Each structure stands twice: as C-alpha cells, then as structure tokens.
Amino acid sequence: MQTYQTALITGATSGIGRAAIFELAKKYEKVIFTARDIQKAELLKEELEKVTGNKAISYYLGDLSLMKDTSAICHGVIREHSSLDCLVLNAGILGSDQRQLTEEGFEQTFATNHLSPFLMSHLLLPLLRKSETPRIVIVSSEAHRISRFDLMNLQGERKYRALNSYSLSKMCNILFAKEAAERWQDDRMKVNALHPGGVRTNFGKNGGGVLRTVAFLMAKPFFISAEQGAETLVYLATTDAGVKLNGQYLKKKKVIQPSGDANSADNAQKLWDYSLALVKSKLD
Ligand SMILES: NC(=O)c1ccc[n+]([C@@H]2O[C@H](COP(=O)([O-])OP(=O)(O)OC[C@H]3O[C@@H](n4cnc5c(N)ncnc54)[C@H](OP(=O)(O)O)[C@@H]3O)[C@@H](O)[C@H]2O)c1
C-alpha cells in the first residue's frame, strides 16, 4: 500500500472532515488538522492515535472565519513542517438568517467558506511546492447551482439570503479550484473540488430559520452517512486521481460539469483578483 507524507485538513472535528481524517491518518505518515475548540481537538487527536495507530497527528487552533487566525495557523504549520503533500479545505458553514460581518468586516459565510481557503492555499503554497505530488482538495456543493455568479453581491452587500450566500461561496470553491489549477500548474499542483452528497452531519444545526429546515432535512434517511460523504474527498486525497485530475469538479468519484457560472474562466479570474485584493495585507 502506498503511503504519502503529510496532509492537512480543515474542519476535521465534525461530519465529513471527521470521517475523512481517519482515512487520511491511515494513508499519510503525518496528519495535521485545524479546529476551533481545544477540547474537540484533543479528543479527536487521542481517538485518531488509538484507532489508526498513527502517532504523528498535530493540530492548530483558530477561527477560520478570521483571516488573522487563518494566517496564524499557516505560519505555525510552515514553522513546524518542512513540506505538505495534500491540503484538504473542508471546513464550511451555512450562515445565519441575518447577514453577519466578522470583526474584520467580511461576511461570515464568504469569509469561512471561500476567503479563508483562498488565503490558506496561498500561504501554504511554498510548503506544497516542496512536495513531489502536491494536491489541494476543496469541498464544494451542488448547492452552487442555485445561484448566479455576482461579484457585487458575493458578501450579500446588495441582498443577503443565507442560502444564496452559501450557494455563492460554494461556487467560489469551484471557480477557485479552476483558476488555481491553471495558475499553479507549473508548480505541479493539482487542485480539484467536489460535492460530497447530501450528508447527515452537524451542518446548519446551530442556526435558526432556514438552517433548522436544512438540519431537519439532514436527519432524513435519504441523506448518506459522514463516511459515505467523505468518499470522494478521500479518493482525491489518497489516490492517483488527485494528482492526475486538475481543475475538475467531482461527485461520486466522477468528474461532472458544474453550472455554467461555476465553469466560467472570466468569473474565475474576476473572483481571484477580488479575493487577492481582500487578503493582500496577509500575503505581503
Ligand atoms: N452535509 C452536507 O450535506 C454537505 C453537502 C454539500 C457540501 N457540504 C460541505 O461539506 C463541508 C463539511 O461540512 P459538514 O457537513 O461535515 O458540516 P459539519 O458537521 O458542521 O462540520 C463542519 C466543520 O467545519 C468546522 N468549522 C466551521 N466553521 C468554522 C470556523 N469558523 N473556524 C474553524 N472551523 C470551522 C467545524 O468545526 P466545529 O466542530 O468546531 O463546529 C466542523 O469541524 C462544508 O464545506 C460543507 O459546505 C456538506
């Protein structure tokens, strides 16, 4: 069985990320995860070590809706690790019914679901470049099909609806994968996005209104388990598919076409420039 060196996954304390990290810990020599709750992180590390026998598990704490925390996590990883083979950008939220800005002034869903993964990928790029087979795996969603791309409303500036904001952020994941795949191909980097399925997780359970409805739906039997929901992620992170495919969007381990707006090179380029301007101070 082939083993890889080092993987990092965000949002591993629950749902799809939690199911995936157990598989990563079997295939990768070292596994790093991010969490925002130290107790959950400690419990997960302990359980991972016990279940998989992998003792090279480490974590970094931070709130990924904040670019300062995202940046601090990345600088910690860079200080303590010499290379990175696989970056899995999984943490995500469905925001609250009312538009909420972080203390840094970004809309919460956009910041957590897109801007933080965008910044993290940029900051960890030098470490990924040290790998022979670097890959980035981004957890998007078929929910991206609900919305049209609107650069002027990516943060709900004109009109905010939680589901629309979520949908746009997941479209951003696909557009980012597409553009990064193009721009970073000289670095041998492979960047792909995926839809995990409708998965029974904690997703949306803490909110009100539309969130409760989604959480209710998730309890329904037609939703798949977290382990099943992690399958395409694990496929991209631990098989050759993840270093052969580039700039693709997958569902059930198969490449599928995203919506026209999520497949537009023009949108991808505009999103890149817009996002870069927002995090520029963290990249200087
Ligand atoms: N469930 C589905 O049906 C479905 C469908 C399509 C796509 N997805 C995508 O799958 C990904 C994982 O979702 P899930 O269903 O597994 O949800 P989940 O059970 O709610 O897990 C989300 C993970 O992200 C972490 N997280 C959320 N906000 C964070 C923040 N500000 N800072 C740091 N960590 C944060 C959570 O940490 P805590 O444990 O501390 O809360 C948790 O580990 C998301 O990107 C979601 O958009 C899910």
Short mmCIF file of N, CA and C in Angstrom, two decimals, residues 152-257:
data_model
loop_
_atom_site.label_atom_id
_atom_site.label_comp_id
_atom_site.label_asym_id
_atom_site.label_seq_id
_atom_site.Cartn_x
_atom_site.Cartn_y
_atom_site.Cartn_z
N MET A 152 -20.63 41.59 -7.31
CA MET A 152 -21.05 42.72 -6.47
C MET A 152 -21.87 42.27 -5.27
N ASN A 153 -22.23 40.97 -5.25
CA ASN A 153 -23.05 40.50 -4.12
C ASN A 153 -22.46 39.26 -3.46
N LEU A 154 -21.15 39.05 -3.62
CA LEU A 154 -20.52 37.85 -3.04
C LEU A 154 -20.59 37.86 -1.52
N GLN A 155 -20.68 39.05 -0.95
CA GLN A 155 -20.78 39.15 0.51
C GLN A 155 -22.17 39.64 0.93
N GLY A 156 -23.14 39.44 0.06
CA GLY A 156 -24.52 39.82 0.38
C GLY A 156 -24.68 41.32 0.54
N GLU A 157 -23.85 42.10 -0.14
CA GLU A 157 -23.89 43.56 0.03
C GLU A 157 -25.21 44.15 -0.45
N ARG A 158 -25.70 43.62 -1.57
CA ARG A 158 -26.94 44.18 -2.14
C ARG A 158 -28.16 43.51 -1.53
N LYS A 159 -28.11 42.19 -1.52
CA LYS A 159 -29.23 41.43 -0.97
C LYS A 159 -28.67 40.18 -0.31
N TYR A 160 -29.03 39.97 0.94
CA TYR A 160 -28.50 38.81 1.65
C TYR A 160 -29.59 37.79 1.92
N ARG A 161 -29.33 36.55 1.52
CA ARG A 161 -30.15 35.41 1.95
C ARG A 161 -29.16 34.30 2.28
N ALA A 162 -29.35 33.65 3.42
CA ALA A 162 -28.34 32.68 3.89
C ALA A 162 -28.02 31.63 2.84
N LEU A 163 -29.07 31.10 2.21
CA LEU A 163 -28.87 30.01 1.26
C LEU A 163 -28.13 30.50 0.01
N ASN A 164 -28.47 31.71 -0.42
CA ASN A 164 -27.82 32.29 -1.59
C ASN A 164 -26.33 32.54 -1.31
N SER A 165 -26.07 33.05 -0.12
CA SER A 165 -24.70 33.32 0.27
C SER A 165 -23.89 32.02 0.32
N TYR A 166 -24.52 30.98 0.86
CA TYR A 166 -23.87 29.67 0.92
C TYR A 166 -23.58 29.15 -0.49
N SER A 167 -24.62 29.23 -1.32
CA SER A 167 -24.51 28.74 -2.69
C SER A 167 -23.38 29.45 -3.45
N LEU A 168 -23.33 30.78 -3.30
CA LEU A 168 -22.27 31.55 -3.97
C LEU A 168 -20.88 31.16 -3.45
N SER A 169 -20.80 30.94 -2.13
CA SER A 169 -19.49 30.59 -1.56
C SER A 169 -19.02 29.24 -2.10
N LYS A 170 -19.98 28.34 -2.34
CA LYS A 170 -19.62 27.01 -2.87
C LYS A 170 -19.27 27.11 -4.35
N MET A 171 -19.89 28.08 -5.05
CA MET A 171 -19.49 28.35 -6.44
C MET A 171 -18.05 28.89 -6.45
N CYS A 172 -17.76 29.75 -5.48
CA CYS A 172 -16.39 30.29 -5.36
C CYS A 172 -15.38 29.16 -5.21
N ASN A 173 -15.74 28.10 -4.46
CA ASN A 173 -14.81 26.96 -4.28
C ASN A 173 -14.45 26.36 -5.63
N ILE A 174 -15.44 26.21 -6.50
CA ILE A 174 -15.21 25.57 -7.81
C ILE A 174 -14.40 26.52 -8.71
N LEU A 175 -14.78 27.80 -8.68
CA LEU A 175 -14.06 28.78 -9.50
C LEU A 175 -12.60 28.91 -9.05
N PHE A 176 -12.40 28.87 -7.73
CA PHE A 176 -11.04 28.96 -7.19
C PHE A 176 -10.22 27.74 -7.62
N ALA A 177 -10.82 26.54 -7.52
CA ALA A 177 -10.10 25.32 -7.93
C ALA A 177 -9.69 25.42 -9.39
N LYS A 178 -10.59 25.91 -10.20
CA LYS A 178 -10.35 26.02 -11.64
C LYS A 178 -9.18 27.00 -11.92
N GLU A 179 -9.23 28.15 -11.29
CA GLU A 179 -8.22 29.18 -11.55
C GLU A 179 -6.86 28.80 -10.95
N ALA A 180 -6.87 28.22 -9.74
CA ALA A 180 -5.61 27.81 -9.11
C ALA A 180 -4.96 26.70 -9.93
N ALA A 181 -5.78 25.79 -10.45
CA ALA A 181 -5.26 24.69 -11.28
C ALA A 181 -4.51 25.25 -12.48
N GLU A 182 -5.07 26.29 -13.04
CA GLU A 182 -4.49 26.93 -14.22
C GLU A 182 -3.19 27.67 -13.84
N ARG A 183 -3.31 28.50 -12.79
CA ARG A 183 -2.17 29.38 -12.43
C ARG A 183 -1.01 28.63 -11.82
N TRP A 184 -1.30 27.53 -11.10
CA TRP A 184 -0.24 26.85 -10.35
C TRP A 184 0.22 25.56 -11.01
N GLN A 185 -0.12 25.37 -12.29
CA GLN A 185 0.24 24.08 -12.89
C GLN A 185 1.75 23.92 -13.05
N ASP A 186 2.48 25.04 -13.16
CA ASP A 186 3.95 24.93 -13.25
C ASP A 186 4.54 24.41 -11.94
N ASP A 187 3.79 24.54 -10.87
CA ASP A 187 4.24 24.02 -9.57
C ASP A 187 3.85 22.55 -9.40
N ARG A 188 3.37 21.92 -10.43
CA ARG A 188 2.89 20.53 -10.41
C ARG A 188 1.63 20.37 -9.55
N MET A 189 1.09 21.49 -9.12
CA MET A 189 -0.05 21.47 -8.22
C MET A 189 -1.31 20.97 -8.92
N LYS A 190 -2.07 20.13 -8.22
CA LYS A 190 -3.37 19.70 -8.74
C LYS A 190 -4.44 20.20 -7.77
N VAL A 191 -5.41 20.86 -8.31
CA VAL A 191 -6.46 21.45 -7.45
C VAL A 191 -7.82 21.01 -7.98
N ASN A 192 -8.58 20.33 -7.16
CA ASN A 192 -9.90 19.86 -7.58
C ASN A 192 -10.93 20.13 -6.49
N ALA A 193 -12.19 20.24 -6.92
CA ALA A 193 -13.29 20.47 -5.98
C ALA A 193 -14.26 19.30 -6.08
N LEU A 194 -15.11 19.17 -5.07
CA LEU A 194 -16.04 18.03 -5.07
C LEU A 194 -17.35 18.36 -4.36
N HIS A 195 -18.36 17.59 -4.69
CA HIS A 195 -19.62 17.59 -3.93
C HIS A 195 -19.65 16.28 -3.14
N PRO A 196 -19.85 16.37 -1.81
CA PRO A 196 -19.79 15.13 -1.01
C PRO A 196 -21.09 14.31 -1.03
N GLY A 197 -22.19 14.91 -1.51
CA GLY A 197 -23.50 14.26 -1.40
C GLY A 197 -24.32 15.00 -0.36
N GLY A 198 -25.53 14.57 -0.15
CA GLY A 198 -26.34 15.11 0.96
C GLY A 198 -26.00 14.26 2.17
N VAL A 199 -25.32 14.85 3.14
CA VAL A 199 -24.70 14.05 4.21
C VAL A 199 -25.28 14.41 5.58
N ARG A 200 -25.56 13.39 6.39
CA ARG A 200 -26.04 13.62 7.77
C ARG A 200 -24.87 14.06 8.63
N THR A 201 -24.81 15.37 8.92
CA THR A 201 -23.71 15.90 9.74
C THR A 201 -24.30 16.95 10.68
N ASN A 202 -23.43 17.73 11.31
CA ASN A 202 -23.92 18.82 12.18
C ASN A 202 -24.21 20.07 11.39
N PHE A 203 -24.06 19.98 10.08
CA PHE A 203 -24.15 21.15 9.23
C PHE A 203 -25.46 21.91 9.42
N GLY A 204 -25.36 23.22 9.73
CA GLY A 204 -26.53 24.08 9.84
C GLY A 204 -27.36 23.88 11.10
N LYS A 205 -26.91 22.98 11.99
CA LYS A 205 -27.76 22.66 13.14
C LYS A 205 -27.86 23.77 14.18
N ASN A 206 -26.88 24.67 14.18
CA ASN A 206 -26.89 25.69 15.23
C ASN A 206 -27.66 26.95 14.88
N GLY A 207 -28.17 27.04 13.68
CA GLY A 207 -28.84 28.28 13.29
C GLY A 207 -30.34 28.23 13.48
N GLY A 208 -30.99 29.30 13.02
CA GLY A 208 -32.45 29.35 13.10
C GLY A 208 -33.01 29.33 11.70
N GLY A 209 -34.33 29.41 11.57
CA GLY A 209 -34.99 29.54 10.27
C GLY A 209 -34.57 28.51 9.26
N VAL A 210 -34.00 28.99 8.18
CA VAL A 210 -33.63 28.11 7.07
C VAL A 210 -32.64 27.03 7.53
N LEU A 211 -31.81 27.38 8.51
CA LEU A 211 -30.82 26.42 8.99
C LEU A 211 -31.48 25.23 9.65
N ARG A 212 -32.53 25.54 10.45
CA ARG A 212 -33.23 24.44 11.12
C ARG A 212 -33.86 23.51 10.09
N THR A 213 -34.40 24.12 9.03
CA THR A 213 -35.04 23.32 7.98
C THR A 213 -34.02 22.39 7.34
N VAL A 214 -32.85 22.94 7.06
CA VAL A 214 -31.81 22.12 6.44
C VAL A 214 -31.37 21.02 7.40
N ALA A 215 -31.20 21.40 8.67
CA ALA A 215 -30.78 20.41 9.66
C ALA A 215 -31.82 19.29 9.77
N PHE A 216 -33.10 19.67 9.69
CA PHE A 216 -34.17 18.69 9.75
C PHE A 216 -34.07 17.74 8.55
N LEU A 217 -33.85 18.34 7.38
CA LEU A 217 -33.73 17.51 6.17
C LEU A 217 -32.57 16.53 6.28
N MET A 218 -31.50 17.01 6.97
CA MET A 218 -30.32 16.16 7.07
C MET A 218 -30.56 14.91 7.92
N ALA A 219 -31.57 15.01 8.78
CA ALA A 219 -31.86 13.85 9.61
C ALA A 219 -32.62 12.79 8.81
N LYS A 220 -33.09 13.17 7.65
CA LYS A 220 -33.89 12.25 6.84
C LYS A 220 -33.03 11.08 6.33
N PRO A 221 -33.66 9.94 6.20
CA PRO A 221 -32.89 8.75 5.84
C PRO A 221 -32.23 8.80 4.46
N PHE A 222 -32.71 9.67 3.56
CA PHE A 222 -32.09 9.67 2.24
C PHE A 222 -30.74 10.37 2.23
N PHE A 223 -30.37 10.99 3.33
CA PHE A 223 -29.03 11.54 3.42
C PHE A 223 -28.05 10.41 3.77
N ILE A 224 -26.84 10.53 3.20
CA ILE A 224 -25.86 9.46 3.42
C ILE A 224 -25.05 9.71 4.70
N SER A 225 -24.30 8.69 5.12
CA SER A 225 -23.50 8.81 6.35
C SER A 225 -22.28 9.70 6.08
N ALA A 226 -21.65 10.18 7.15
CA ALA A 226 -20.44 11.01 7.00
C ALA A 226 -19.34 10.23 6.29
N GLU A 227 -19.26 8.93 6.58
CA GLU A 227 -18.23 8.09 5.94
C GLU A 227 -18.46 8.03 4.43
N GLN A 228 -19.72 7.85 4.05
CA GLN A 228 -20.02 7.84 2.60
C GLN A 228 -19.76 9.21 1.99
N GLY A 229 -20.12 10.25 2.77
CA GLY A 229 -19.92 11.62 2.29
C GLY A 229 -18.44 11.97 2.12
N ALA A 230 -17.59 11.25 2.83
CA ALA A 230 -16.14 11.54 2.75
C ALA A 230 -15.47 10.80 1.59
N GLU A 231 -16.20 9.92 0.92
CA GLU A 231 -15.55 9.02 -0.06
C GLU A 231 -14.86 9.76 -1.21
N THR A 232 -15.52 10.75 -1.79
CA THR A 232 -14.90 11.44 -2.93
C THR A 232 -13.71 12.28 -2.47
N LEU A 233 -13.85 12.87 -1.30
CA LEU A 233 -12.72 13.62 -0.70
C LEU A 233 -11.51 12.69 -0.52
N VAL A 234 -11.76 11.55 0.09
CA VAL A 234 -10.68 10.59 0.36
C VAL A 234 -10.08 10.08 -0.95
N TYR A 235 -10.94 9.87 -1.93
CA TYR A 235 -10.50 9.43 -3.27
C TYR A 235 -9.50 10.44 -3.84
N LEU A 236 -9.85 11.72 -3.78
CA LEU A 236 -8.95 12.75 -4.34
C LEU A 236 -7.68 12.92 -3.50
N ALA A 237 -7.84 12.73 -2.18
CA ALA A 237 -6.70 12.97 -1.27
C ALA A 237 -5.73 11.79 -1.20
N THR A 238 -6.19 10.59 -1.53
CA THR A 238 -5.34 9.41 -1.26
C THR A 238 -5.12 8.50 -2.47
N THR A 239 -5.62 8.87 -3.63
CA THR A 239 -5.33 8.02 -4.81
C THR A 239 -4.69 8.88 -5.89
N ASP A 240 -4.23 8.21 -6.92
CA ASP A 240 -3.58 8.92 -8.03
C ASP A 240 -4.53 9.87 -8.75
N ALA A 241 -5.83 9.65 -8.57
CA ALA A 241 -6.80 10.55 -9.22
C ALA A 241 -6.52 12.00 -8.82
N GLY A 242 -6.15 12.19 -7.55
CA GLY A 242 -5.92 13.54 -7.03
C GLY A 242 -4.66 14.20 -7.54
N VAL A 243 -3.77 13.44 -8.19
CA VAL A 243 -2.58 14.05 -8.79
C VAL A 243 -2.60 13.94 -10.31
N LYS A 244 -3.70 13.40 -10.82
CA LYS A 244 -3.85 13.36 -12.30
C LYS A 244 -4.88 14.39 -12.73
N LEU A 245 -6.02 14.41 -12.05
CA LEU A 245 -7.05 15.39 -12.40
C LEU A 245 -6.60 16.78 -11.98
N ASN A 246 -7.04 17.79 -12.71
CA ASN A 246 -6.70 19.16 -12.34
C ASN A 246 -7.80 20.13 -12.75
N GLY A 247 -8.23 20.95 -11.80
CA GLY A 247 -9.26 21.95 -12.09
C GLY A 247 -10.63 21.35 -12.33
N GLN A 248 -10.86 20.14 -11.78
CA GLN A 248 -12.13 19.44 -12.04
C GLN A 248 -13.07 19.53 -10.83
N TYR A 249 -14.31 19.15 -11.11
CA TYR A 249 -15.35 19.11 -10.07
C TYR A 249 -15.92 17.69 -10.08
N LEU A 250 -15.91 17.03 -8.91
CA LEU A 250 -16.31 15.62 -8.85
C LEU A 250 -17.52 15.40 -7.95
N LYS A 251 -18.28 14.39 -8.32
CA LYS A 251 -19.38 13.90 -7.47
C LYS A 251 -19.35 12.38 -7.60
N LYS A 252 -19.50 11.68 -6.51
CA LYS A 252 -19.42 10.21 -6.51
C LYS A 252 -18.18 9.71 -7.26
N LYS A 253 -17.05 10.37 -7.04
CA LYS A 253 -15.75 9.98 -7.62
C LYS A 253 -15.69 10.12 -9.13
N LYS A 254 -16.65 10.82 -9.70
CA LYS A 254 -16.64 11.02 -11.15
C LYS A 254 -16.61 12.51 -11.45
N VAL A 255 -15.89 12.87 -12.51
CA VAL A 255 -15.86 14.27 -12.92
C VAL A 255 -17.23 14.62 -13.51
N ILE A 256 -17.80 15.73 -13.03
CA ILE A 256 -19.05 16.21 -13.62
C ILE A 256 -18.88 17.70 -13.97
N GLN A 257 -19.79 18.19 -14.78
CA GLN A 257 -19.75 19.60 -15.15
C GLN A 257 -20.47 20.43 -14.09
#
